[in-house]
């Protein structure tokens, strides 16, 4: 089974091949045709609301964290909860539903700028729409850091507990079951029974792992602005969720060291500078800043 993004990549490559095969770089009309096709592909790639099989950032991070046979995340991982909430905010940013307030004359930092509603159009994803409603109903607006805490339920303010997104891991796992990636089982843990979600489709997880490995090895680019925004978010949020190691574990020692060095390069970036560059998505960089402050 081919996921949607892979199919689009193949289409792009096919079009590039066709355009390069023409003499002298092609005619003006040919260039216009290629540009129109490129725009169509970009619009299709950006349309994340499609109900075709495609994993969200939250689902990808959870899938990386789940043990294949056991079907649950490590009991010692206390980072994935907040990491998944960061994924939710980035998804909303990528889908054009939220943005950061303007930096203003005082040039406010990413961590002090508030999230504001850009569009309240439903995404079709229950978790995203629940979070979007919270953002819409909150006045005055809150910062990225606060929203990660509120959505995780990790706040001392009892008035903000109503913003907590509950059972996120279980709800994401059920989404993956519906997509055929996971299955559902009951396991007995001495004193209690627990619903688990072992891996059902190994191909999709292997493809996810390879996609991440390729991004930091064979397809690595030194300019973070040229890295696909979703891939950049996946790498850094998987790291923040303490599950990136699972994608790098199969690598040999040299590749592992290289992959980790490049991830550290991303973590050492000046997020404020990157967010100020043209075509940057400020919500993404603000989430990164919240996890590394």
mmCIF file of C-alpha atoms in Angstrom:
data_model
loop_
_atom_site.group_PDB
_atom_site.id
_atom_site.type_symbol
_atom_site.label_atom_id
_atom_site.label_comp_id
_atom_site.label_asym_id
_atom_site.label_seq_id
_atom_site.Cartn_x
_atom_site.Cartn_y
_atom_site.Cartn_z
ATOM 1 C CA UNK A 1 0.000 0.000 0.000
ATOM 2 C CA UNK A 2 1.433 3.393 -0.983
ATOM 3 C CA UNK A 3 0.856 6.377 1.250
ATOM 4 C CA UNK A 4 -0.274 9.613 -0.310
ATOM 5 C CA UNK A 5 2.937 11.558 0.117
ATOM 6 C CA UNK A 6 5.029 8.853 -1.571
ATOM 7 C CA UNK A 7 2.703 8.858 -4.534
ATOM 8 C CA UNK A 8 3.038 12.609 -4.859
ATOM 9 C CA UNK A 9 6.814 12.418 -4.709
ATOM 10 C CA UNK A 10 6.802 9.921 -7.564
ATOM 11 C CA UNK A 11 4.511 12.208 -9.576
ATOM 12 C CA UNK A 12 6.850 15.141 -9.020
ATOM 13 C CA UNK A 13 9.859 13.088 -10.122
ATOM 14 C CA UNK A 14 8.030 11.911 -13.201
ATOM 15 C CA UNK A 15 7.188 15.482 -14.188
ATOM 16 C CA UNK A 16 10.762 16.613 -13.575
ATOM 17 C CA UNK A 17 11.996 13.825 -15.852
ATOM 18 C CA UNK A 18 9.578 14.819 -18.593
ATOM 19 C CA UNK A 19 10.545 18.493 -18.407
ATOM 20 C CA UNK A 20 14.296 17.698 -18.437
ATOM 21 C CA UNK A 21 13.979 15.445 -21.471
ATOM 22 C CA UNK A 22 12.912 18.376 -23.679
ATOM 23 C CA UNK A 23 15.501 20.261 -25.755
ATOM 24 C CA UNK A 24 16.960 23.510 -24.458
ATOM 25 C CA UNK A 25 14.986 23.386 -21.237
ATOM 26 C CA UNK A 26 11.596 23.429 -23.014
ATOM 27 C CA UNK A 27 9.408 26.139 -24.508
ATOM 28 C CA UNK A 28 7.713 28.932 -22.609
ATOM 29 C CA UNK A 29 4.400 27.114 -22.799
ATOM 30 C CA UNK A 30 6.092 23.965 -21.506
ATOM 31 C CA UNK A 31 7.525 25.893 -18.568
ATOM 32 C CA UNK A 32 4.094 27.309 -17.817
ATOM 33 C CA UNK A 33 2.655 23.810 -17.899
ATOM 34 C CA UNK A 34 5.330 22.542 -15.516
ATOM 35 C CA UNK A 35 4.759 25.490 -13.181
ATOM 36 C CA UNK A 36 1.008 24.858 -13.162
ATOM 37 C CA UNK A 37 1.608 21.197 -12.373
ATOM 38 C CA UNK A 38 4.065 22.133 -9.638
ATOM 39 C CA UNK A 39 1.496 24.446 -8.105
ATOM 40 C CA UNK A 40 -1.120 21.700 -8.259
ATOM 41 C CA UNK A 41 1.182 19.291 -6.459
ATOM 42 C CA UNK A 42 2.080 21.862 -3.808
ATOM 43 C CA UNK A 43 -1.589 22.617 -3.198
ATOM 44 C CA UNK A 44 -2.321 18.911 -2.961
ATOM 45 C CA UNK A 45 0.579 18.368 -0.552
ATOM 46 C CA UNK A 46 -0.636 21.258 1.610
ATOM 47 C CA UNK A 47 -4.190 19.941 1.702
ATOM 48 C CA UNK A 48 -3.757 17.927 4.870
ATOM 49 C CA UNK A 49 -7.505 17.777 5.443
ATOM 50 C CA UNK A 50 -7.959 15.025 2.891
ATOM 51 C CA UNK A 51 -9.402 11.839 4.323
ATOM 52 C CA UNK A 52 -7.085 9.661 2.286
ATOM 53 C CA UNK A 53 -4.712 7.469 4.261
ATOM 54 C CA UNK A 54 -2.018 9.747 5.551
ATOM 55 C CA UNK A 55 -0.554 9.874 9.029
ATOM 56 C CA UNK A 56 -0.622 13.079 11.035
ATOM 57 C CA UNK A 57 2.435 14.232 12.977
ATOM 58 C CA UNK A 58 0.799 12.975 16.177
ATOM 59 C CA UNK A 59 0.190 9.543 14.704
ATOM 60 C CA UNK A 60 3.746 9.299 13.349
ATOM 61 C CA UNK A 61 5.297 10.227 16.694
ATOM 62 C CA UNK A 62 3.060 7.760 18.543
ATOM 63 C CA UNK A 63 3.848 5.022 16.013
ATOM 64 C CA UNK A 64 7.565 5.575 16.586
ATOM 65 C CA UNK A 65 7.029 5.280 20.340
ATOM 66 C CA UNK A 66 4.873 2.144 20.330
ATOM 67 C CA UNK A 67 6.534 -1.227 20.851
ATOM 68 C CA UNK A 68 5.735 -3.300 17.764
ATOM 69 C CA UNK A 69 4.627 -6.517 19.468
ATOM 70 C CA UNK A 70 3.544 -5.219 22.869
ATOM 71 C CA UNK A 71 1.497 -2.340 21.461
ATOM 72 C CA UNK A 72 2.185 0.281 24.123
ATOM 73 C CA UNK A 73 4.733 3.043 24.758
ATOM 74 C CA UNK A 74 7.529 2.734 27.295
ATOM 75 C CA UNK A 75 6.342 3.208 30.867
ATOM 76 C CA UNK A 76 9.470 5.296 31.464
ATOM 77 C CA UNK A 77 8.698 7.811 28.716
ATOM 78 C CA UNK A 78 7.349 10.917 30.402
ATOM 79 C CA UNK A 79 8.014 13.181 27.406
ATOM 80 C CA UNK A 80 5.637 11.824 24.794
ATOM 81 C CA UNK A 81 2.532 13.357 26.352
ATOM 82 C CA UNK A 82 3.715 16.948 25.932
ATOM 83 C CA UNK A 83 5.396 16.037 22.632
ATOM 84 C CA UNK A 84 2.068 14.940 21.160
ATOM 85 C CA UNK A 85 0.486 18.236 22.211
ATOM 86 C CA UNK A 86 3.299 20.043 20.438
ATOM 87 C CA UNK A 87 2.494 17.992 17.336
ATOM 88 C CA UNK A 88 -1.135 19.087 17.565
ATOM 89 C CA UNK A 89 -0.161 22.771 17.632
ATOM 90 C CA UNK A 90 2.196 22.330 14.681
ATOM 91 C CA UNK A 91 -0.509 20.489 12.716
ATOM 92 C CA UNK A 92 -2.865 23.406 13.320
ATOM 93 C CA UNK A 93 -0.132 25.795 12.202
ATOM 94 C CA UNK A 94 0.622 23.813 9.047
ATOM 95 C CA UNK A 95 -3.075 23.660 8.211
ATOM 96 C CA UNK A 96 -3.418 27.426 8.505
ATOM 97 C CA UNK A 97 -5.711 27.380 11.549
ATOM 98 C CA UNK A 98 -3.476 29.217 14.038
ATOM 99 C CA UNK A 99 -0.596 31.693 13.878
ATOM 100 C CA UNK A 100 1.533 33.779 16.208
ATOM 101 C CA UNK A 101 0.719 37.367 17.000
ATOM 102 C CA UNK A 102 3.001 39.905 15.365
ATOM 103 C CA UNK A 103 6.369 40.465 16.997
ATOM 104 C CA UNK A 104 5.680 44.213 17.095
ATOM 105 C CA UNK A 105 8.127 47.070 17.500
ATOM 106 C CA UNK A 106 9.587 45.483 20.635
ATOM 107 C CA UNK A 107 10.359 42.291 18.717
ATOM 108 C CA UNK A 108 8.779 39.865 21.147
ATOM 109 C CA UNK A 109 10.417 36.448 21.339
ATOM 110 C CA UNK A 110 8.748 33.296 20.061
ATOM 111 C CA UNK A 111 8.028 32.051 23.575
ATOM 112 C CA UNK A 112 6.277 35.246 24.636
ATOM 113 C CA UNK A 113 4.109 35.740 21.571
ATOM 114 C CA UNK A 114 0.519 34.511 21.802
ATOM 115 C CA UNK A 115 -1.295 32.057 19.556
ATOM 116 C CA UNK A 116 -4.176 33.644 17.710
ATOM 117 C CA UNK A 117 -6.897 32.057 15.635
ATOM 118 C CA UNK A 118 -6.393 32.329 11.880
ATOM 119 C CA UNK A 119 -9.297 30.149 10.736
ATOM 120 C CA UNK A 120 -11.921 28.170 12.652
ATOM 121 C CA UNK A 121 -12.723 25.914 9.702
ATOM 122 C CA UNK A 122 -12.871 22.324 11.042
ATOM 123 C CA UNK A 123 -9.969 20.088 10.026
ATOM 124 C CA UNK A 124 -11.947 16.846 10.126
ATOM 125 C CA UNK A 125 -9.660 15.475 12.842
ATOM 126 C CA UNK A 126 -11.390 15.233 16.230
ATOM 127 C CA UNK A 127 -8.289 16.005 18.312
ATOM 128 C CA UNK A 128 -7.254 18.945 16.167
ATOM 129 C CA UNK A 129 -10.748 20.388 16.145
ATOM 130 C CA UNK A 130 -11.019 20.028 19.916
ATOM 131 C CA UNK A 131 -7.766 21.929 20.381
ATOM 132 C CA UNK A 132 -8.825 24.498 17.793
ATOM 133 C CA UNK A 133 -12.052 25.152 19.692
ATOM 134 C CA UNK A 134 -10.075 25.758 22.896
ATOM 135 C CA UNK A 135 -7.882 28.305 21.112
ATOM 136 C CA UNK A 136 -10.945 30.003 19.646
ATOM 137 C CA UNK A 137 -12.721 30.212 23.004
ATOM 138 C CA UNK A 138 -9.716 31.568 24.928
ATOM 139 C CA UNK A 139 -9.504 35.295 25.573
ATOM 140 C CA UNK A 140 -6.969 36.736 26.110
ATOM 141 C CA UNK A 141 -4.763 34.494 23.930
ATOM 142 C CA UNK A 142 -2.035 32.298 25.414
ATOM 143 C CA UNK A 143 1.551 31.427 24.471
ATOM 144 C CA UNK A 144 2.720 28.178 22.860
ATOM 145 C CA UNK A 145 4.306 27.052 26.136
ATOM 146 C CA UNK A 146 1.065 27.625 28.019
ATOM 147 C CA UNK A 147 -0.967 25.756 25.431
ATOM 148 C CA UNK A 148 1.317 22.721 25.609
ATOM 149 C CA UNK A 149 0.815 22.685 29.377
ATOM 150 C CA UNK A 150 -2.942 23.242 29.171
ATOM 151 C CA UNK A 151 -3.525 20.567 26.527
ATOM 152 C CA UNK A 152 -1.402 18.154 28.582
ATOM 153 C CA UNK A 153 -3.245 18.979 31.794
ATOM 154 C CA UNK A 154 0.077 19.965 33.381
ATOM 155 C CA UNK A 155 -1.008 23.261 34.890
ATOM 156 C CA UNK A 156 -1.502 24.488 38.426
ATOM 157 C CA UNK A 157 -4.374 26.715 37.329
ATOM 158 C CA UNK A 158 -7.605 24.764 37.975
ATOM 159 C CA UNK A 159 -9.492 27.071 35.604
ATOM 160 C CA UNK A 160 -7.307 25.866 32.733
ATOM 161 C CA UNK A 161 -7.836 22.140 33.322
ATOM 162 C CA UNK A 162 -10.878 22.256 31.053
ATOM 163 C CA UNK A 163 -8.470 22.642 28.126
ATOM 164 C CA UNK A 164 -6.851 19.267 28.729
ATOM 165 C CA UNK A 165 -7.067 16.818 25.838
ATOM 166 C CA UNK A 166 -7.740 13.463 27.459
ATOM 167 C CA UNK A 167 -6.770 9.955 26.318
ATOM 168 C CA UNK A 168 -4.741 11.342 23.430
ATOM 169 C CA UNK A 169 -2.561 8.253 22.996
ATOM 170 C CA UNK A 170 -5.541 5.918 23.003
ATOM 171 C CA UNK A 171 -7.460 8.093 20.554
ATOM 172 C CA UNK A 172 -4.481 8.301 18.206
ATOM 173 C CA UNK A 173 -3.993 4.542 18.460
ATOM 174 C CA UNK A 174 -7.620 4.012 17.473
ATOM 175 C CA UNK A 175 -7.055 6.266 14.461
ATOM 176 C CA UNK A 176 -4.135 4.055 13.467
ATOM 177 C CA UNK A 177 -6.303 0.970 13.945
ATOM 178 C CA UNK A 178 -8.895 2.461 11.589
ATOM 179 C CA UNK A 179 -6.131 3.109 9.055
ATOM 180 C CA UNK A 180 -5.005 -0.514 9.311
ATOM 181 C CA UNK A 181 -1.617 0.291 10.841
ATOM 182 C CA UNK A 182 -2.324 -1.158 14.297
ATOM 183 C CA UNK A 183 -4.625 -3.775 15.745
ATOM 184 C CA UNK A 184 -6.306 -3.999 19.168
ATOM 185 C CA UNK A 185 -5.679 -6.583 21.894
ATOM 186 C CA UNK A 186 -6.320 -7.033 25.619
ATOM 187 C CA UNK A 187 -3.348 -7.875 27.846
ATOM 188 C CA UNK A 188 -3.322 -8.806 31.497
ATOM 189 C CA UNK A 189 -0.826 -6.990 33.714
ATOM 190 C CA UNK A 190 -1.267 -8.874 37.008
ATOM 191 C CA UNK A 191 -3.625 -6.416 38.689
ATOM 192 C CA UNK A 192 -5.379 -4.999 35.676
ATOM 193 C CA UNK A 193 -6.238 -5.520 32.037
ATOM 194 C CA UNK A 194 -4.957 -3.039 29.480
ATOM 195 C CA UNK A 195 -5.948 -2.417 25.890
ATOM 196 C CA UNK A 196 -2.870 -2.543 23.661
ATOM 197 C CA UNK A 197 -2.321 -1.814 19.998
ATOM 198 C CA UNK A 198 0.361 -4.051 18.412
ATOM 199 C CA UNK A 199 1.666 -3.306 14.948
ATOM 200 C CA UNK A 200 -0.490 -4.669 12.151
ATOM 201 C CA UNK A 201 1.118 -3.154 9.051
ATOM 202 C CA UNK A 202 4.907 -3.322 9.314
ATOM 203 C CA UNK A 203 5.352 -1.765 5.868
ATOM 204 C CA UNK A 204 3.979 1.618 6.956
ATOM 205 C CA UNK A 205 6.193 1.797 10.045
ATOM 206 C CA UNK A 206 9.272 0.686 8.091
ATOM 207 C CA UNK A 207 8.516 3.381 5.530
ATOM 208 C CA UNK A 208 8.201 5.966 8.301
ATOM 209 C CA UNK A 209 11.517 4.935 9.852
ATOM 210 C CA UNK A 210 13.300 4.967 6.500
ATOM 211 C CA UNK A 211 11.823 8.365 5.673
ATOM 212 C CA UNK A 212 13.333 9.817 8.843
ATOM 213 C CA UNK A 213 16.679 8.089 8.306
ATOM 214 C CA UNK A 214 16.898 9.337 4.720
ATOM 215 C CA UNK A 215 16.076 12.887 5.804
ATOM 216 C CA UNK A 216 19.183 13.083 8.002
ATOM 217 C CA UNK A 217 21.446 10.911 5.846
ATOM 218 C CA UNK A 218 21.035 10.539 2.072
ATOM 219 C CA UNK A 219 18.659 13.494 1.587
ATOM 220 C CA UNK A 220 20.222 15.837 4.117
ATOM 221 C CA UNK A 221 20.445 19.541 3.235
ATOM 222 C CA UNK A 222 22.385 22.038 5.342
ATOM 223 C CA UNK A 223 19.748 24.759 5.041
ATOM 224 C CA UNK A 224 16.863 24.022 7.456
ATOM 225 C CA UNK A 225 14.580 26.223 5.358
ATOM 226 C CA UNK A 226 14.927 23.725 2.514
ATOM 227 C CA UNK A 227 13.919 20.763 4.666
ATOM 228 C CA UNK A 228 10.274 19.817 4.272
ATOM 229 C CA UNK A 229 8.394 21.508 7.106
ATOM 230 C CA UNK A 230 6.549 18.357 8.151
ATOM 231 C CA UNK A 231 9.758 16.330 8.159
ATOM 232 C CA UNK A 232 11.584 18.983 10.160
ATOM 233 C CA UNK A 233 8.725 19.003 12.663
ATOM 234 C CA UNK A 234 8.669 15.204 12.813
ATOM 235 C CA UNK A 235 12.392 14.955 13.564
ATOM 236 C CA UNK A 236 12.429 17.568 16.320
ATOM 237 C CA UNK A 237 9.113 16.550 17.899
ATOM 238 C CA UNK A 238 10.145 12.887 17.852
ATOM 239 C CA UNK A 239 13.292 13.988 19.678
ATOM 240 C CA UNK A 240 11.256 16.031 22.170
ATOM 241 C CA UNK A 241 8.997 13.000 22.697
ATOM 242 C CA UNK A 242 12.029 10.750 23.310
ATOM 243 C CA UNK A 243 11.138 8.379 20.457
ATOM 244 C CA UNK A 244 13.603 9.451 17.746
ATOM 245 C CA UNK A 245 16.085 6.874 18.999
ATOM 246 C CA UNK A 246 13.698 4.161 17.803
ATOM 247 C CA UNK A 247 14.102 5.368 14.221
ATOM 248 C CA UNK A 248 17.901 5.437 14.448
ATOM 249 C CA UNK A 249 18.398 2.184 16.351
ATOM 250 C CA UNK A 250 18.727 0.001 13.194
ATOM 251 C CA UNK A 251 21.550 2.174 11.785
ATOM 252 C CA UNK A 252 25.180 1.109 11.848
ATOM 253 C CA UNK A 253 27.474 3.039 14.200
ATOM 254 C CA UNK A 254 28.783 5.509 11.605
ATOM 255 C CA UNK A 255 25.345 6.378 10.241
ATOM 256 C CA UNK A 256 23.939 6.618 13.756
ATOM 257 C CA UNK A 257 26.637 9.065 14.790
ATOM 258 C CA UNK A 258 26.102 11.141 11.639
ATOM 259 C CA UNK A 259 22.327 11.172 12.082
ATOM 260 C CA UNK A 260 22.560 12.283 15.708
ATOM 261 C CA UNK A 261 25.112 14.969 14.844
ATOM 262 C CA UNK A 262 22.752 16.427 12.255
ATOM 263 C CA UNK A 263 19.828 16.351 14.661
ATOM 264 C CA UNK A 264 21.977 18.248 17.157
ATOM 265 C CA UNK A 265 22.696 20.803 14.429
ATOM 266 C CA UNK A 266 18.962 21.380 14.104
ATOM 267 C CA UNK A 267 18.547 21.655 17.865
ATOM 268 C CA UNK A 268 21.367 24.203 18.043
ATOM 269 C CA UNK A 269 19.762 26.531 15.502
ATOM 270 C CA UNK A 270 18.709 30.024 16.513
ATOM 271 C CA UNK A 271 14.961 29.486 16.308
ATOM 272 C CA UNK A 272 14.232 33.218 16.456
ATOM 273 C CA UNK A 273 16.391 33.802 13.377
ATOM 274 C CA UNK A 274 14.876 30.876 11.478
ATOM 275 C CA UNK A 275 11.323 32.016 12.279
ATOM 276 C CA UNK A 276 12.069 35.474 10.855
ATOM 277 C CA UNK A 277 13.103 34.113 7.441
ATOM 278 C CA UNK A 278 10.833 34.279 4.411
ATOM 279 C CA UNK A 279 8.214 31.498 4.130
ATOM 280 C CA UNK A 280 8.992 30.202 7.628
ATOM 281 C CA UNK A 281 6.088 28.900 9.684
ATOM 282 C CA UNK A 282 6.460 30.717 13.005
ATOM 283 C CA UNK A 283 4.260 28.271 14.921
ATOM 284 C CA UNK A 284 6.671 25.426 14.131
ATOM 285 C CA UNK A 285 9.699 27.341 15.393
ATOM 286 C CA UNK A 286 7.807 28.553 18.472
ATOM 287 C CA UNK A 287 6.987 24.941 19.400
ATOM 288 C CA UNK A 288 10.649 23.981 18.935
ATOM 289 C CA UNK A 289 11.664 26.896 21.155
ATOM 290 C CA UNK A 290 9.192 25.840 23.844
ATOM 291 C CA UNK A 291 10.742 22.367 24.036
ATOM 292 C CA UNK A 292 14.355 23.548 24.114
ATOM 293 C CA UNK A 293 14.139 26.527 26.471
#
